[in-house]
Amino acid sequence: MKSGIMKFTLNNKTAPQIDTECLVIGIFEDSPLQGSAAAVDRASDGALQKLVESGDIDTNWKHTTLLHGLAGVAAKRILVMGCGEPEKFGPVRFDTVCAKAGALLRDHAASEAHSCLHEMETGTRDADWRLRQSAVALDRANYKYTATKAPKAHDHDPLASLSFSAGDDMQAALVEAKGIAKGYICSRELGNLPPNICTPAYLANKAREIETAYENVSVEILKRKDMAKLKMSALLAVGQGSANGPRLIILTYKGTDDDSRPIVLVGKGITFDTGGISLKPGLHMEQMKFDMGGAASVIGAFEACADMQLPINLVTIVAAAENMPDGKAYRPGDVLTSMSGQTIEVLNTDAEGRLVLCDAMTYSQRFNPAALIDVATLTGACVITLGHHASAVMSKHDDLAEELLESGQEAVDRGWRLPLWEDYQSQLKSTFADMKNVGGMPAGSITAGCFLSRYAKDQRWAHIDCAGSTWKWGGDEGSTGRPVGLLTHYLINQAR
Ligand code: BES
Ligand code: MN
Ligand code: ZN
């Protein structure tokens, strides 16, 4: 069973004519049938409307009905998605309905389907947006983790292809959808892989695979020796307690003929975070395999960019290491001299993310970034603040913060801004070094951002804390791949 990477196609036949295993349509509550739903109703001699009136079709938001063998309609089945009140049907509800449809298709016998969901008006977004978003949401819901768990005999295969009712003029939206979907899958799969497989070296190999797949991509991998030459003592310290040595992974994508300044994405790639000598409690420690979620998302966004062949230059840097307690591990009290020359007193070895990032950020300066964006599962405080619904966005550059927040809205992969005021900086004061690596209990996500700001002094820089957004716990536990959506939309917007 191969998950994800569905084939997307366009089909401009009318809905009742489409010969598919499952036709997906949406219906608003207490509203006349529109578009494909109206066409299906006409072709079936009013059967659809009757089912709505009898209550057999539930038009409440997120409620669903599966119809079989409707006379006059070529499709074997029709999946009717309730869309609720049209006034409340914004982009977020739209995305939820598409994801729900995808989940149902995923667990159903159908091997292909046809979606008309992009016909459902959302008030603020146009048809191209709706087509792209529906394709990405349906594809994301089609994903199932199988790398280390074989599917059961009764499990259905995921959808192999999905078609949409639209003309060729919407092809571009579908090409973007394919790139974004690919990025999400890449990120999710990396996030879900166990830490004994997904090591720093594994991430480096993934980058090499991407290099092989695209002509205008090149990769460079730095190991301990190379890092020592560059004086990356902070990154080295975090990795020094592990047998799985650290890697600095640099992926370069050239999408323009000129040497225009690249966008640089930096990802935190802690493939497992035990906390080090400041050991974490045992309960839920296994979740710290997601501590490379930032790295996964910047690699995913990079792959999406290469897949779409966006006309921009992009560099993705991953600071990959494993944070382990060991006889060689770094310890509280250590003072590290970062690549920038600034010294750091380690008060807690569990605040390791900022240590690997600071050296990667200093390294990034050689690329003269047009914008530098780091993405990291940096703080538990971020999960407390925003839960699993939003990434925290921090920047002293209002325009950059706005661009990222807008991209998050477009992707329905939202961010929310936190301040980086000077006032918080004093929490990082140290008697023995230029700064401490922790800022105490108050505003933990912000003081982590403040720490990083000291390594991006003259840069147009933003920090995204994806600690809550990149993974979900509970029933459908696992990686979400986020914030690939936010990042890819940002890149697409830069290319326009
Ligand atoms: N990777 C964690 C942050 C994290 C915790 C992400 C829980 C998702 C869920 C990070 O390395 C960490 O341990 N941060 C510490 C910082 C503290 C020691 C200042 C934290 O948040 O407790
Ligand atoms: Mn930690
Ligand atoms: Zn961590």
XYZ file of C-alpha atoms in Angstrom, residues 15 27 37 56 79 168 175 184 211 241 243 303 307 331 333 352 409 434:
18
model
C -21.562 15.965 -12.650
C -25.114 21.084 -0.072
C -25.928 19.236 -6.805
C -32.298 11.559 4.713
C -20.982 11.369 -1.094
C -8.168 23.735 -18.351
C -0.191 22.013 -10.312
C 2.890 17.917 3.254
C 18.818 16.682 -4.859
C 25.970 13.108 23.778
C 26.014 8.203 18.834
C 10.310 19.904 -2.056
C 8.069 20.425 -7.565
C 25.622 19.892 30.930
C 26.602 25.261 33.724
C 18.506 22.730 23.008
C -4.766 32.220 6.335
C 26.435 36.970 27.033
